XYZ file of C-alpha atoms in Angstrom:
518
model
C 249.774 229.040 114.174
C 252.355 231.527 114.957
C 254.632 232.451 111.579
C 258.465 233.297 113.686
C 258.804 229.852 112.510
C 258.864 228.487 108.717
C 259.762 224.962 107.891
C 263.539 224.706 106.338
C 263.029 223.066 102.679
C 266.276 222.400 100.568
C 268.421 225.842 100.354
C 268.058 229.400 101.482
C 266.771 231.951 99.258
C 266.493 235.204 100.689
C 262.801 236.112 100.026
C 260.009 236.264 102.313
C 261.258 237.622 104.838
C 258.072 240.009 104.596
C 256.750 240.795 108.392
C 253.004 239.296 107.864
C 254.904 235.677 105.608
C 257.352 235.105 108.149
C 261.000 234.835 108.111
C 263.171 233.626 105.748
C 261.961 231.057 103.642
C 263.756 227.796 102.671
C 263.097 226.796 98.480
C 265.216 224.925 96.234
C 265.712 223.340 93.066
C 263.670 220.497 94.094
C 261.931 217.769 91.347
C 259.327 219.009 90.483
C 257.602 218.694 87.127
C 256.364 220.927 84.793
C 253.369 220.583 83.803
C 254.774 220.717 80.147
C 255.921 217.552 81.209
C 252.841 216.024 80.984
C 252.274 217.221 77.074
C 255.128 215.837 75.730
C 256.034 212.089 73.891
C 254.435 209.894 71.948
C 253.193 208.126 74.389
C 250.093 206.457 74.732
C 250.042 208.597 78.665
C 251.075 211.770 77.152
C 248.440 211.231 73.930
C 246.343 211.183 76.544
C 246.865 213.669 78.821
C 246.721 216.430 75.374
C 244.152 215.187 74.153
C 242.594 216.165 77.128
C 244.128 218.739 77.963
C 242.701 221.113 75.741
C 239.439 220.848 77.452
C 240.966 222.495 80.244
C 240.924 218.896 82.149
C 244.618 219.218 85.054
C 247.324 216.833 83.418
C 249.072 216.891 86.813
C 248.375 213.575 89.575
C 250.829 214.028 92.600
C 254.309 215.175 90.660
C 255.196 218.090 93.137
C 254.283 221.231 91.488
C 255.986 224.012 91.008
C 257.047 227.136 92.489
C 256.333 229.692 89.107
C 252.855 227.211 89.329
C 251.499 228.125 92.274
C 249.794 231.136 90.756
C 246.544 231.035 93.369
C 247.057 233.897 95.407
C 243.059 234.365 96.387
C 242.922 233.076 99.962
C 239.405 233.541 99.862
C 239.070 230.353 97.627
C 240.573 228.496 100.163
C 237.656 230.019 102.609
C 234.524 229.212 99.744
C 235.926 226.002 98.627
C 235.111 224.969 102.278
C 232.803 226.742 103.447
C 230.107 225.515 99.452
C 231.938 221.378 100.971
C 229.942 221.627 104.596
C 226.948 223.546 103.831
C 225.058 221.255 102.757
C 222.367 218.813 103.731
C 224.746 215.669 105.033
C 225.834 218.560 108.006
C 223.021 218.710 108.025
C 222.022 215.194 108.182
C 224.856 214.275 111.510
C 223.862 217.145 113.730
C 219.794 215.782 112.849
C 221.496 211.955 114.151
C 221.535 213.139 118.354
C 217.854 212.551 118.668
C 217.107 209.849 116.594
C 220.018 207.961 116.983
C 221.350 209.460 120.713
C 218.450 210.059 122.032
C 219.892 213.209 123.576
C 218.427 216.730 124.921
C 218.914 220.398 122.477
C 221.786 221.672 124.897
C 223.925 219.035 125.923
C 223.901 218.534 121.580
C 224.549 222.510 120.601
C 226.793 222.158 123.594
C 228.272 219.241 121.104
C 228.505 220.244 117.464
C 230.308 223.432 118.766
C 233.391 222.390 120.993
C 233.790 218.809 119.139
C 234.228 220.462 115.718
C 236.664 223.037 116.999
C 238.237 220.403 117.987
C 238.017 218.598 114.375
C 238.542 221.088 112.552
C 241.564 221.956 113.889
C 244.229 219.519 112.339
C 242.349 220.431 108.836
C 243.446 224.237 108.879
C 246.907 223.252 109.986
C 247.375 220.964 107.033
C 246.228 223.782 104.473
C 249.488 225.083 104.948
C 251.543 222.921 103.915
C 250.411 223.494 100.434
C 251.491 226.418 100.659
C 254.845 225.716 101.522
C 255.657 222.535 99.996
C 253.227 221.493 96.230
C 252.493 218.585 97.819
C 249.809 216.442 97.794
C 248.526 215.418 101.562
C 249.004 211.922 101.254
C 252.044 212.713 99.324
C 253.350 215.174 102.494
C 252.128 212.131 104.430
C 255.774 210.556 103.037
C 257.783 212.635 105.802
C 255.617 211.710 108.895
C 254.718 207.736 107.113
C 257.741 206.691 104.990
C 257.709 206.421 101.144
C 255.920 202.361 101.711
C 254.124 203.158 105.016
C 252.344 205.765 103.226
C 250.713 202.917 101.011
C 249.031 201.795 104.311
C 247.304 205.300 105.396
C 246.839 205.813 101.736
C 244.402 202.925 101.277
C 242.327 203.774 104.378
C 241.823 207.220 102.608
C 240.808 205.832 99.812
C 238.170 203.949 101.613
C 236.807 207.575 102.953
C 237.204 209.223 99.736
C 234.946 206.375 98.514
C 232.937 205.634 101.756
C 232.417 209.328 101.999
C 230.080 209.869 98.203
C 228.519 207.031 99.022
C 227.534 208.729 102.123
C 226.609 212.212 100.743
C 224.752 210.569 97.916
C 222.868 207.915 99.423
C 221.458 212.023 101.820
C 220.804 213.712 98.491
C 218.602 209.819 96.590
C 216.400 210.481 99.966
C 215.607 214.193 99.445
C 214.737 213.534 95.474
C 212.002 211.081 96.780
C 211.125 213.104 99.244
C 210.353 214.992 96.457
C 208.882 212.252 93.816
C 208.363 208.802 94.847
C 208.158 207.276 91.991
C 212.270 208.618 91.811
C 214.204 205.418 93.127
C 217.214 206.051 95.171
C 219.600 204.531 92.724
C 218.228 207.151 90.378
C 218.900 209.843 92.044
C 222.995 208.073 93.545
C 223.099 208.293 89.825
C 222.151 211.684 88.762
C 224.279 213.167 91.785
C 227.324 211.225 91.007
C 227.570 212.253 86.967
C 226.883 215.956 87.571
C 229.951 215.306 90.705
C 232.204 213.655 87.967
C 232.101 216.489 85.355
C 232.671 218.477 88.222
C 236.168 216.697 89.488
C 237.981 215.566 85.872
C 238.955 218.652 84.826
C 240.924 219.086 88.532
C 242.072 221.641 90.326
C 240.641 225.271 89.280
C 237.227 223.883 88.427
C 236.178 222.061 91.832
C 237.687 226.417 93.628
C 235.553 227.449 90.515
C 232.953 225.415 91.204
C 232.659 225.357 95.014
C 233.680 229.734 95.237
C 229.221 229.746 94.160
C 227.672 226.366 94.958
C 227.388 227.941 99.054
C 224.612 230.134 98.127
C 221.693 228.342 97.360
C 222.946 225.735 99.494
C 222.569 228.507 102.577
C 219.644 230.568 101.246
C 218.082 227.722 101.484
C 218.612 226.642 104.707
C 217.546 230.200 105.981
C 214.113 229.092 104.403
C 214.234 226.186 106.521
C 214.888 228.083 109.276
C 212.624 230.189 109.053
C 209.315 228.175 107.807
C 210.639 225.910 110.966
C 211.190 228.450 113.636
C 206.982 229.476 111.753
C 205.839 226.191 112.359
C 206.090 226.013 116.178
C 207.297 223.024 116.449
C 210.806 223.292 117.741
C 211.003 221.441 121.266
C 213.704 222.360 123.577
C 214.070 218.870 124.317
C 215.495 217.957 128.424
C 218.643 216.469 128.610
C 219.489 213.059 130.421
C 222.005 212.670 133.298
C 224.111 210.097 134.703
C 226.041 207.760 132.935
C 223.459 206.979 130.559
C 223.767 210.839 129.229
C 227.749 210.645 129.176
C 227.322 207.759 127.943
C 225.837 209.328 124.134
C 227.312 212.516 124.369
C 230.707 210.674 124.005
C 229.010 208.436 121.290
C 227.360 211.599 119.282
C 231.123 213.190 119.933
C 232.298 210.871 117.538
C 230.092 211.258 114.907
C 230.150 214.802 114.640
C 234.429 214.872 114.687
C 234.606 211.923 112.143
C 232.529 214.224 109.463
C 235.075 217.489 110.670
C 238.006 216.143 110.986
C 236.885 213.876 107.479
C 239.076 216.905 105.395
C 242.184 216.140 107.521
C 243.754 213.522 104.747
C 243.312 216.105 101.861
C 243.331 219.566 103.240
C 247.002 220.768 101.503
C 245.414 219.033 98.419
C 243.415 222.068 97.994
C 245.792 224.764 98.790
C 248.485 223.264 96.842
C 248.684 226.177 93.670
C 249.206 229.045 96.614
C 252.265 230.422 96.159
C 255.230 229.654 98.958
C 254.769 233.312 100.342
C 250.826 233.392 101.223
C 251.038 233.688 105.398
C 250.044 230.676 107.104
C 248.609 232.475 109.709
C 246.226 233.727 106.965
C 245.883 230.287 105.297
C 244.501 228.489 108.981
C 242.485 231.130 108.962
C 240.322 231.340 105.904
C 240.461 227.431 105.905
C 239.133 226.904 109.949
C 236.572 230.065 108.805
C 235.334 228.067 105.930
C 234.865 224.824 107.889
C 233.383 225.856 111.626
C 230.752 228.081 110.602
C 228.859 226.044 107.932
C 229.026 223.155 109.748
C 227.713 225.187 113.199
C 224.501 225.727 111.505
C 223.932 223.514 109.380
C 224.387 220.346 112.414
C 222.191 222.854 114.944
C 220.034 223.482 112.563
C 219.743 219.556 111.641
C 219.171 218.928 115.264
C 216.374 221.434 116.293
C 214.533 220.390 113.242
C 214.913 216.762 114.851
C 213.248 217.986 117.740
C 210.012 217.646 116.000
C 209.943 213.849 115.394
C 209.168 213.669 119.128
C 205.977 216.019 118.819
C 203.080 213.475 120.848
C 200.850 215.302 118.273
C 202.077 216.012 115.314
C 203.247 212.978 113.856
C 204.122 214.614 110.545
C 207.921 214.816 110.877
C 208.603 211.502 112.625
C 206.435 210.304 109.804
C 208.625 212.005 107.552
C 212.103 211.479 108.749
C 210.861 207.311 109.045
C 209.501 207.090 105.177
C 211.873 209.046 103.742
C 215.604 210.256 106.403
C 216.231 213.159 105.859
C 214.546 214.035 102.749
C 211.604 213.353 104.675
C 212.548 215.513 107.326
C 213.705 218.304 104.989
C 210.064 217.694 103.664
C 207.952 217.959 106.764
C 209.072 221.377 107.145
C 209.499 222.840 103.555
C 206.134 220.921 101.276
C 202.941 221.904 103.799
C 203.567 226.415 103.786
C 205.492 226.142 100.289
C 204.338 223.648 98.739
C 205.568 222.963 95.345
C 208.292 225.219 95.751
C 208.970 223.784 98.677
C 209.716 220.437 96.735
C 212.407 222.926 94.687
C 213.879 224.230 97.687
C 214.477 219.898 98.313
C 215.558 218.843 95.136
C 218.271 222.196 95.429
C 219.936 221.474 98.865
C 219.715 216.968 96.976
C 222.335 218.943 94.329
C 224.380 220.211 96.968
C 225.854 216.641 97.532
C 228.317 217.773 94.745
C 230.373 219.885 96.909
C 230.849 217.967 99.847
C 231.693 214.601 97.436
C 233.650 216.753 94.858
C 236.726 217.246 97.452
C 236.292 213.579 98.265
C 236.682 212.302 94.191
C 239.028 214.238 93.119
C 241.243 213.606 96.194
C 241.096 209.891 95.603
C 242.784 210.054 92.585
C 245.994 211.138 94.789
C 246.072 208.591 96.944
C 245.407 205.728 94.267
C 248.838 206.984 92.296
C 250.887 206.392 95.473
C 249.975 202.623 95.375
C 252.537 202.508 92.581
C 254.391 202.325 89.396
C 251.010 201.880 87.702
C 248.683 203.136 89.805
C 250.726 206.696 88.917
C 250.944 206.090 85.255
C 246.765 205.586 85.151
C 246.226 209.642 84.571
C 244.185 211.633 87.485
C 241.104 212.090 85.933
C 240.054 207.953 84.663
C 241.242 207.648 88.833
C 237.486 209.981 88.882
C 235.596 207.588 87.105
C 236.679 204.246 88.076
C 236.390 206.214 91.622
C 232.799 207.514 91.564
C 231.674 204.388 89.558
C 232.707 202.084 92.944
C 230.783 204.522 95.279
C 227.364 204.415 93.176
C 227.608 200.132 93.894
C 228.365 200.813 97.166
C 225.526 203.809 97.920
C 222.672 201.437 95.600
C 222.039 198.465 97.791
C 222.825 200.885 101.149
C 220.595 202.682 100.541
C 217.650 202.031 102.891
C 220.067 200.661 105.129
C 220.666 204.551 105.428
C 220.656 205.636 109.529
C 222.936 202.953 110.885
C 225.302 203.252 108.075
C 226.032 206.696 108.037
C 226.600 206.388 112.629
C 228.954 203.491 111.779
C 230.377 205.122 108.847
C 230.955 208.406 111.227
C 232.788 206.692 113.756
C 235.280 204.584 111.298
C 236.243 207.801 109.823
C 237.439 209.279 113.033
C 239.353 206.158 114.206
C 241.539 205.930 111.924
C 242.201 210.202 110.765
C 242.522 210.698 114.451
C 245.112 207.109 114.453
C 246.173 209.673 111.238
C 246.306 212.672 113.231
C 248.350 211.399 116.369
C 251.536 210.367 114.278
C 251.802 213.974 112.631
C 251.513 215.568 114.832
C 253.730 213.716 116.947
C 256.957 213.870 114.154
C 256.107 217.024 113.453
C 256.175 218.694 116.304
C 259.424 216.833 118.410
C 261.306 214.803 115.685
C 260.812 216.638 112.212
C 261.166 220.088 114.196
C 258.593 221.670 111.411
C 262.095 221.944 109.405
C 261.621 219.291 105.602
C 264.542 218.583 102.677
C 261.169 218.871 100.536
C 264.078 217.197 97.342
C 263.839 213.313 99.177
C 259.641 213.574 98.925
C 260.146 210.645 96.011
C 263.204 208.834 97.358
C 262.378 206.444 100.124
C 266.031 205.798 100.556
C 266.145 209.384 102.525
C 262.102 209.453 103.956
C 262.131 208.035 107.092
C 261.512 204.074 107.318
C 258.552 203.894 108.052
C 258.920 201.455 110.986
C 257.968 203.154 113.759
C 254.000 204.409 112.062
C 253.177 201.333 110.977
C 253.545 199.688 114.355
C 251.961 203.089 116.425
C 249.217 203.166 113.425
C 248.532 199.478 115.246
C 248.457 200.320 118.648
C 246.825 203.245 117.492
C 244.364 200.285 115.645
C 244.449 199.493 119.190
C 243.318 202.390 121.286
C 240.708 202.845 118.886
C 238.776 199.149 119.762
C 239.597 199.392 123.582
C 237.155 201.954 122.859
C 234.536 202.171 120.757
C 231.020 201.715 120.857
C 229.287 200.698 118.270
C 226.186 198.153 117.339
C 227.915 195.704 116.466
C 231.069 195.624 119.190
C 231.254 197.933 122.251
C 235.087 197.861 123.821
C 235.736 196.731 126.975
C 236.508 201.205 128.149
C 233.479 202.163 126.090
C 231.618 199.423 127.667
C 232.688 201.339 131.618
C 231.022 204.313 130.359
C 227.567 205.185 129.883
C 225.001 202.565 129.506
C 226.562 198.461 130.087
C 223.781 197.536 126.760
C 225.271 200.483 124.763
C 227.943 202.547 125.992
C 230.111 205.017 124.895
C 232.598 206.021 122.375
C 236.522 207.098 123.080
C 237.156 205.312 120.476
C 238.730 208.283 118.732
C 240.064 210.019 122.349
C 242.221 206.248 122.960
C 243.914 205.529 118.740
C 244.478 209.534 118.894
C 247.005 209.385 122.559
C 247.674 205.720 121.768
C 249.649 206.094 118.585
C 250.860 209.834 119.349
C 252.638 208.220 122.579
C 254.076 204.554 120.957
C 254.985 206.191 118.221
C 257.050 208.902 120.209
C 258.795 205.971 121.679
C 258.810 203.786 118.059
C 260.440 206.210 115.737
C 263.484 207.687 119.007
C 264.101 203.732 118.372
C 264.011 203.673 114.778
C 266.241 207.298 113.855
C 268.812 205.531 116.781
C 269.437 203.259 114.061
C 267.827 204.029 111.066
C 268.915 207.389 111.656
C 266.527 209.168 109.939
């Protein structure tokens, strides 16, 4: 990251010359809707917004945030936002997949978790710096990469990702509640967690940040208890790594799952910095975001990996039995229940509720993707879309509860594929074609934004690359099949998706600019 060359956004204004903040920042009187506009008039929309605004509900949707309303100067909240969202049992579950699903050793899994997470979260931290500069949500900002109409394709994928993430997460939480009390069915746990998440997200940006500022504390305490009790139990097994093509294929497939989880925040990274002032340091924004992601991801995933090694104990089968009976909830119950009894059950309930912190970004951000799809969707207030999104992911999670492990593995890989394509196109546009120069006044003008034809074609090429390299239970691509065991292959889908989309976009975008001049 470098503050020496800032983004050019409109007409020059001699502010932001502080060395820490970078050179002169370009500002403008670009179309930005003050909050008061949402609350005036006699339309049904305005009346609804006035009614809920008095309870603290954020009225703003995809509209650009005016610079005088970007008053959230606490960068620590950016770090705690991502720290809380990932200090959850879902990331613990990702690490645990290495043993029962991919049959890896301990050291190879540990190294995969660290290095792949470093790679996966870098785009998230990078795009978080765009929020203060432009005051635009990530999907709206993507119009500069995919065009006014082309971004709707991306928005659809993002809706699927947000809803899918939420469904996977509540399944994990419901498993924990079921492990505490088997009389509580999976659907009941799903509804409890989903309802609590909706209560937080319905109020919007400020309440989400306040909740995430504190919610990591109980989760961290309980994970430390899990670490202490598991270390004291002596059940850890330093499983040896395999070798040869089978090992390579398993590592690549596990890496794809880790990448999908870590980079999954990319498509709404800027959503949580849009109320930061335009003068905020990009280096600090990047650092707080990166640190807030890497610490909880590595800690929880490595802890999940360590605990999962006990499932292969040939003498004590309590861990394997717990995992087979109640999934991740049963695995954690095997750690906490024997030594801690009822307090262990209490810890598991708290971890189940940690899913709220993980799902808040999903359900808050899904609304902006929905509002991008058309004029009528934008006319629906944001808080209504949060309710619709909640109903949809509950409808997906309840029937998927009994097939969690396979659902989680497949979903993580698919998320990694499409986000690799998104990153390949957007980063190529930013560094090669935009050269970090943006006109913020055109964010809502389809005639001045890129046509989006090149991006759509490159997206298709990216999908082709993902198909060639994927290794799924239901399909193994021709390249993926050549890696590892021919029966299972090795997943290089996200690597090929990124490469195919970036290279093809560079070619198509050059032709597009010559033809359309924008």
